[in-house]
Amino acid sequence: MSQALNALTDLLSLTKVGSLEFKGQCENLGLRQVFGGQVIAQAISAAQQSIIDERHIHSCHSYFLRPGDSSLPIDYEVEILRDGRSLSARRVKALQNEQLIFTMTASFHTVEPGFSHQAEMPLSPPPLSLATEQELVRQLSPTAINKRFVNAFSAERALEIRPVQAYNPLKGHVSEGKRQLWLKVNGHIDENSFIQSALLGYASDLNFLPVALQPHGKGFLEEDMQVATVDHSIWFHRPINLNDWLLYDIDSPSAQNSRGFVRGAFYDKHGDLIASTAQEGVVRQRVTIS
């Protein structure tokens, strides 16, 4: 396991401080606010650790209420809503300085036989034919305001990411509201570990809301842009194995009233649909008064 992956799995494992209470640290991605995918992943981890039998997460729905401070730890409180014969439900609250910054409801399900169908995997070039995100970020010329971000994303990463289309977050260009990227862990994770679902939650917020800016030619790190997630949902369809490549296929069907909407689908290299995602967030262009 790479040092970066080891650090991220430790971050997502959380420290148990009570029967249903956990504490998580924050990673430094060169941004003052906490990366939303980290909070989603830690909340999944906290909820999963309250499940006592072989039930796996099948959906989670999150609201970001306040921006988190990446210099502070996060406290997670889990509430048991229901444990039925085959389904369990949990509510997770995330707090900093005793202020609620995030909430999630999550549902868990036992494995059952039943009907099965899925959408066909879209076409995409093979991952090893593409440059890594690290290589692409190293080609950017950062300004003082985002130099820490560029340094963080060009260093060793826990996830190896290979975008199909190259986009500059510092300076956008007009393109269709679609994006694809391949990703896998930079190392190896136990296939049966709950960290697999937590890591997919983390990955689900990568390269996501910025896709809503592509039809408007804006990058999410441009100085006049405010981009912030409001809500985020994931549906887990099939077993996850991030030791091998997953394709994240994303599109943005709408932006309106300073909100952008995006949706995505994770496929494994055999074409199996692993998970579906959706997110809406604030996408505001600040008006400069001369």
CSV table of C-alpha atoms in Angstrom, one decimal:
chain,number,residue,atom,x,y,z
A,1,MET,CA,0.0,0.0,0.0
A,2,SER,CA,1.3,3.5,-0.9
A,3,GLN,CA,2.0,6.0,1.8
A,4,ALA,CA,-0.8,8.2,0.5
A,5,LEU,CA,-3.3,5.4,0.4
A,6,ASN,CA,-2.3,4.3,3.9
A,7,ALA,CA,-2.8,7.9,5.2
A,8,LEU,CA,-6.3,8.1,3.5
A,9,THR,CA,-7.5,4.7,4.8
A,10,ASP,CA,-6.4,5.8,8.3
A,11,LEU,CA,-8.3,9.1,7.9
A,12,LEU,CA,-11.4,7.2,6.8
A,13,SER,CA,-11.3,4.6,9.6
A,14,LEU,CA,-12.0,7.2,12.3
A,15,THR,CA,-11.3,7.1,16.0
A,16,LYS,CA,-14.1,5.7,18.1
A,17,VAL,CA,-14.8,8.0,21.1
A,18,GLY,CA,-18.2,6.6,22.2
A,19,SER,CA,-20.6,3.8,21.3
A,20,LEU,CA,-22.0,5.8,18.4
A,21,GLU,CA,-19.5,8.7,18.3
A,22,PHE,CA,-16.4,9.0,16.2
A,23,LYS,CA,-13.7,11.6,15.5
A,24,GLY,CA,-12.1,12.2,12.1
A,25,GLN,CA,-9.1,14.4,11.0
A,26,CYS,CA,-9.0,16.4,7.8
A,27,GLU,CA,-6.6,16.1,4.9
A,28,ASN,CA,-4.8,19.0,3.4
A,29,LEU,CA,-5.7,19.5,-0.2
A,30,GLY,CA,-4.6,23.0,-0.4
A,31,LEU,CA,-8.0,24.4,0.3
A,32,ARG,CA,-9.3,26.1,3.5
A,33,GLN,CA,-12.6,24.2,3.3
A,34,VAL,CA,-12.8,20.5,3.8
A,35,PHE,CA,-13.1,18.4,0.6
A,36,GLY,CA,-16.7,17.2,0.5
A,37,GLY,CA,-15.8,13.7,-0.6
A,38,GLN,CA,-13.8,13.3,2.7
A,39,VAL,CA,-16.8,14.2,4.8
A,40,ILE,CA,-19.1,11.8,2.8
A,41,ALA,CA,-16.5,9.0,3.1
A,42,GLN,CA,-16.0,9.5,6.9
A,43,ALA,CA,-19.8,9.6,7.4
A,44,ILE,CA,-20.2,6.3,5.5
A,45,SER,CA,-17.4,4.9,7.7
A,46,ALA,CA,-19.1,6.0,10.9
A,47,ALA,CA,-22.5,4.6,9.8
A,48,GLN,CA,-21.0,1.3,8.7
A,49,GLN,CA,-19.3,0.8,12.0
A,50,SER,CA,-22.7,0.9,13.7
A,51,ILE,CA,-24.0,-2.1,11.7
A,52,ILE,CA,-23.5,-5.4,13.5
A,53,ASP,CA,-24.3,-8.0,10.8
A,54,GLU,CA,-23.5,-8.5,7.1
A,55,ARG,CA,-25.5,-5.5,5.8
A,56,HIS,CA,-23.9,-3.3,3.2
A,57,ILE,CA,-24.6,0.3,2.3
A,58,HIS,CA,-27.0,0.6,-0.7
A,59,SER,CA,-27.7,4.4,-0.5
A,60,CYS,CA,-26.8,7.6,1.3
A,61,HIS,CA,-28.1,11.1,1.0
A,62,SER,CA,-26.1,14.0,2.3
A,63,TYR,CA,-26.6,17.8,2.9
A,64,PHE,CA,-23.7,20.2,3.3
A,65,LEU,CA,-24.9,22.8,5.8
A,66,ARG,CA,-21.8,24.9,6.5
A,67,PRO,CA,-18.3,24.9,5.0
A,68,GLY,CA,-16.0,22.7,7.1
A,69,ASP,CA,-12.6,24.0,8.3
A,70,SER,CA,-9.8,21.7,7.1
A,71,SER,CA,-7.6,22.8,10.0
A,72,LEU,CA,-10.0,21.2,12.6
A,73,PRO,CA,-11.1,17.7,13.4
A,74,ILE,CA,-14.7,16.6,12.7
A,75,ASP,CA,-17.0,14.9,15.2
A,76,TYR,CA,-19.4,12.3,13.8
A,77,GLU,CA,-22.6,11.2,15.7
A,78,VAL,CA,-24.5,8.2,14.5
A,79,GLU,CA,-28.2,7.7,15.3
A,80,ILE,CA,-29.9,4.3,14.8
A,81,LEU,CA,-33.1,4.9,13.0
A,82,ARG,CA,-34.2,1.3,12.3
A,83,ASP,CA,-32.9,-2.2,12.2
A,84,GLY,CA,-35.4,-4.4,10.3
A,85,ARG,CA,-35.3,-7.9,9.0
A,86,SER,CA,-33.2,-7.0,5.9
A,87,LEU,CA,-32.7,-3.2,6.0
A,88,SER,CA,-31.1,-0.8,8.5
A,89,ALA,CA,-31.2,3.0,8.5
A,90,ARG,CA,-28.8,5.4,10.1
A,91,ARG,CA,-28.5,9.2,10.5
A,92,VAL,CA,-25.0,10.7,10.8
A,93,LYS,CA,-24.3,14.3,11.9
A,94,ALA,CA,-20.9,15.9,11.4
A,95,LEU,CA,-19.9,18.8,13.7
A,96,GLN,CA,-17.0,21.2,14.2
A,97,ASN,CA,-16.8,23.5,17.2
A,98,GLU,CA,-20.2,22.0,18.2
A,99,GLN,CA,-21.8,23.4,15.0
A,100,LEU,CA,-23.5,21.1,12.6
A,101,ILE,CA,-21.8,21.2,9.2
A,102,PHE,CA,-23.2,18.1,7.5
A,103,THR,CA,-25.9,15.5,7.8
A,104,MET,CA,-26.4,12.1,6.1
A,105,THR,CA,-29.0,9.4,6.1
A,106,ALA,CA,-27.8,6.0,5.0
A,107,SER,CA,-29.5,2.7,4.3
A,108,PHE,CA,-28.0,-0.8,4.6
A,109,HIS,CA,-29.3,-4.1,3.1
A,110,THR,CA,-28.5,-7.8,3.4
A,111,VAL,CA,-27.6,-9.7,0.2
A,112,GLU,CA,-30.7,-11.1,-1.5
A,113,PRO,CA,-31.4,-12.8,-4.8
A,114,GLY,CA,-33.6,-10.9,-7.2
A,115,PHE,CA,-34.1,-9.3,-10.6
A,116,SER,CA,-31.0,-7.8,-12.2
A,117,HIS,CA,-30.5,-5.4,-15.2
A,118,GLN,CA,-28.5,-2.3,-15.9
A,119,ALA,CA,-27.7,0.4,-18.4
A,120,GLU,CA,-24.9,-0.3,-20.9
A,121,MET,CA,-21.4,1.1,-20.1
A,122,PRO,CA,-20.5,4.0,-22.3
A,123,LEU,CA,-17.5,3.9,-24.6
A,124,SER,CA,-14.2,5.1,-23.2
A,125,PRO,CA,-10.5,4.8,-24.1
A,126,PRO,CA,-8.6,2.3,-21.9
A,127,PRO,CA,-7.1,3.9,-18.7
A,128,LEU,CA,-3.5,3.1,-19.4
A,129,SER,CA,-3.7,5.1,-22.7
A,130,LEU,CA,-4.3,8.3,-20.7
A,131,ALA,CA,-2.2,10.7,-18.7
A,132,THR,CA,-2.6,10.7,-14.9
A,133,GLU,CA,-4.2,13.6,-13.2
A,134,GLN,CA,-0.9,14.3,-11.4
A,135,GLU,CA,0.8,14.7,-14.8
A,136,LEU,CA,-1.9,17.0,-16.0
A,137,VAL,CA,-1.8,19.2,-12.8
A,138,ARG,CA,2.0,19.5,-13.0
A,139,GLN,CA,1.5,21.3,-16.4
A,140,LEU,CA,-0.6,24.0,-14.8
A,141,SER,CA,0.8,27.5,-13.9
A,142,PRO,CA,-0.7,28.3,-10.5
A,143,THR,CA,-1.4,31.7,-9.2
A,144,ALA,CA,-0.7,32.6,-5.5
A,145,ILE,CA,-4.3,31.9,-4.6
A,146,ASN,CA,-4.3,28.2,-5.7
A,147,LYS,CA,-0.6,27.2,-5.5
A,148,ARG,CA,-1.3,25.0,-2.5
A,149,PHE,CA,-4.0,23.1,-4.4
A,150,VAL,CA,-1.8,22.5,-7.4
A,151,ASN,CA,1.0,21.3,-5.1
A,152,ALA,CA,-1.3,18.9,-3.3
A,153,PHE,CA,-2.8,17.4,-6.4
A,154,SER,CA,0.5,17.0,-8.2
A,155,ALA,CA,2.0,15.0,-5.2
A,156,GLU,CA,1.5,11.3,-4.6
A,157,ARG,CA,-2.2,10.5,-4.4
A,158,ALA,CA,-4.2,7.7,-2.7
A,159,LEU,CA,-6.2,7.3,-5.9
A,160,GLU,CA,-4.7,7.0,-9.3
A,161,ILE,CA,-6.9,9.1,-11.6
A,162,ARG,CA,-6.7,9.2,-15.4
A,163,PRO,CA,-9.1,11.8,-16.9
A,164,VAL,CA,-10.4,11.0,-20.4
A,165,GLN,CA,-10.7,14.8,-21.1
A,166,ALA,CA,-8.2,17.3,-19.7
A,167,TYR,CA,-9.7,20.3,-18.0
A,168,ASN,CA,-7.9,23.2,-16.4
A,169,PRO,CA,-9.6,24.2,-13.1
A,170,LEU,CA,-7.7,27.5,-13.1
A,171,LYS,CA,-9.0,28.5,-16.6
A,172,GLY,CA,-12.0,26.8,-18.2
A,173,HIS,CA,-12.9,26.4,-21.8
A,174,VAL,CA,-16.4,25.9,-23.3
A,175,SER,CA,-17.3,22.2,-23.8
A,176,GLU,CA,-20.2,19.8,-23.5
A,177,GLY,CA,-21.3,19.1,-19.9
A,178,LYS,CA,-19.8,15.6,-19.9
A,179,ARG,CA,-16.7,14.2,-18.3
A,180,GLN,CA,-15.1,10.7,-17.9
A,181,LEU,CA,-12.3,9.5,-15.7
A,182,TRP,CA,-10.8,6.2,-14.7
A,183,LEU,CA,-9.6,5.6,-11.1
A,184,LYS,CA,-8.4,3.0,-8.7
A,185,VAL,CA,-6.5,2.9,-5.5
A,186,ASN,CA,-2.7,3.4,-5.5
A,187,GLY,CA,-2.1,0.1,-3.7
A,188,HIS,CA,-4.3,-2.6,-2.4
A,189,ILE,CA,-7.4,-2.7,-0.1
A,190,ASP,CA,-9.1,-5.8,1.3
A,191,GLU,CA,-12.0,-6.4,-1.1
A,192,ASN,CA,-14.4,-7.1,1.9
A,193,SER,CA,-13.5,-4.0,3.9
A,194,PHE,CA,-16.0,-1.3,4.6
A,195,ILE,CA,-13.3,1.1,3.5
A,196,GLN,CA,-14.1,0.1,-0.1
A,197,SER,CA,-17.5,1.9,0.1
A,198,ALA,CA,-16.0,4.8,2.0
A,199,LEU,CA,-13.4,5.2,-0.7
A,200,LEU,CA,-16.0,5.2,-3.4
A,201,GLY,CA,-17.9,7.9,-1.5
A,202,TYR,CA,-14.7,9.9,-1.4
A,203,ALA,CA,-14.1,9.4,-5.1
A,204,SER,CA,-17.7,10.3,-6.0
A,205,ASP,CA,-17.0,14.0,-5.3
A,206,LEU,CA,-13.9,14.2,-7.5
A,207,ASN,CA,-14.4,16.1,-10.8
A,208,PHE,CA,-18.1,16.2,-10.1
A,209,LEU,CA,-19.8,19.6,-9.7
A,210,PRO,CA,-17.3,21.4,-11.9
A,211,VAL,CA,-18.8,19.5,-14.9
A,212,ALA,CA,-21.8,22.0,-14.6
A,213,LEU,CA,-19.4,24.8,-15.4
A,214,GLN,CA,-18.1,23.3,-18.7
A,215,PRO,CA,-20.9,24.6,-21.0
A,216,HIS,CA,-20.1,28.1,-19.6
A,217,GLY,CA,-16.3,27.9,-20.1
A,218,LYS,CA,-15.4,28.3,-16.4
A,219,GLY,CA,-13.0,26.5,-14.1
A,220,PHE,CA,-14.0,26.0,-10.5
A,221,LEU,CA,-10.8,27.5,-9.2
A,222,GLU,CA,-11.1,30.7,-11.2
A,223,GLU,CA,-10.9,33.7,-8.8
A,224,ASP,CA,-14.4,35.0,-9.6
A,225,MET,CA,-16.1,31.6,-9.0
A,226,GLN,CA,-17.9,30.3,-5.9
A,227,VAL,CA,-18.6,26.6,-6.1
A,228,ALA,CA,-20.0,24.7,-3.2
A,229,THR,CA,-22.0,21.4,-2.8
A,230,VAL,CA,-25.4,21.6,-1.3
A,231,ASP,CA,-26.5,17.9,-1.5
A,232,HIS,CA,-25.0,14.6,-2.7
A,233,SER,CA,-26.5,11.1,-3.1
A,234,ILE,CA,-25.0,7.7,-3.9
A,235,TRP,CA,-26.7,4.4,-4.7
A,236,PHE,CA,-24.5,1.4,-4.4
A,237,HIS,CA,-25.6,-1.4,-6.8
A,238,ARG,CA,-22.9,-4.0,-6.9
A,239,PRO,CA,-19.8,-5.0,-4.9
A,240,ILE,CA,-17.0,-2.5,-5.1
A,241,ASN,CA,-13.4,-3.3,-5.9
A,242,LEU,CA,-11.2,-0.2,-6.2
A,243,ASN,CA,-8.1,-2.3,-6.6
A,244,ASP,CA,-9.0,-2.4,-10.3
A,245,TRP,CA,-10.1,0.4,-12.6
A,246,LEU,CA,-13.5,2.0,-12.4
A,247,LEU,CA,-14.9,4.4,-15.0
A,248,TYR,CA,-16.7,7.4,-13.6
A,249,ASP,CA,-19.0,8.7,-16.3
A,250,ILE,CA,-20.4,12.2,-15.5
A,251,ASP,CA,-22.9,14.6,-17.1
A,252,SER,CA,-24.6,17.8,-16.2
A,253,PRO,CA,-28.1,18.1,-17.6
A,254,SER,CA,-28.9,21.4,-16.0
A,255,ALA,CA,-27.7,24.6,-14.4
A,256,GLN,CA,-30.1,27.3,-13.3
A,257,ASN,CA,-30.7,29.9,-10.6
A,258,SER,CA,-27.0,29.8,-9.6
A,259,ARG,CA,-27.2,26.0,-9.0
A,260,GLY,CA,-25.6,23.3,-11.1
A,261,PHE,CA,-26.8,19.7,-11.2
A,262,VAL,CA,-24.6,16.7,-12.1
A,263,ARG,CA,-25.1,12.9,-12.1
A,264,GLY,CA,-22.6,10.1,-12.5
A,265,ALA,CA,-22.2,6.3,-12.9
A,266,PHE,CA,-19.3,4.1,-11.8
A,267,TYR,CA,-18.6,1.1,-14.1
A,268,ASP,CA,-16.0,-1.6,-13.6
A,269,LYS,CA,-13.8,-2.6,-16.6
A,270,HIS,CA,-16.2,-5.5,-17.3
A,271,GLY,CA,-19.0,-3.1,-17.8
A,272,ASP,CA,-20.9,-3.8,-14.6
A,273,LEU,CA,-22.7,-0.7,-13.1
A,274,ILE,CA,-21.2,-0.4,-9.6
A,275,ALA,CA,-22.9,2.8,-8.3
A,276,SER,CA,-24.9,5.9,-9.3
A,277,THR,CA,-24.5,9.4,-8.0
A,278,ALA,CA,-26.2,12.8,-8.1
A,279,GLN,CA,-25.3,16.2,-6.8
A,280,GLU,CA,-26.5,19.8,-6.8
A,281,GLY,CA,-24.5,22.8,-5.7
A,282,VAL,CA,-24.1,26.5,-5.8
A,283,VAL,CA,-22.2,27.8,-8.9
A,284,ARG,CA,-21.9,31.6,-8.7
A,285,GLN,CA,-19.9,34.0,-10.7
A,286,ARG,CA,-19.0,36.9,-8.5
A,287,VAL,CA,-19.7,40.3,-10.1
A,288,THR,CA,-16.7,42.7,-10.1
A,289,ILE,CA,-17.5,46.3,-9.5
A,290,SER,CA,-15.0,48.6,-11.1
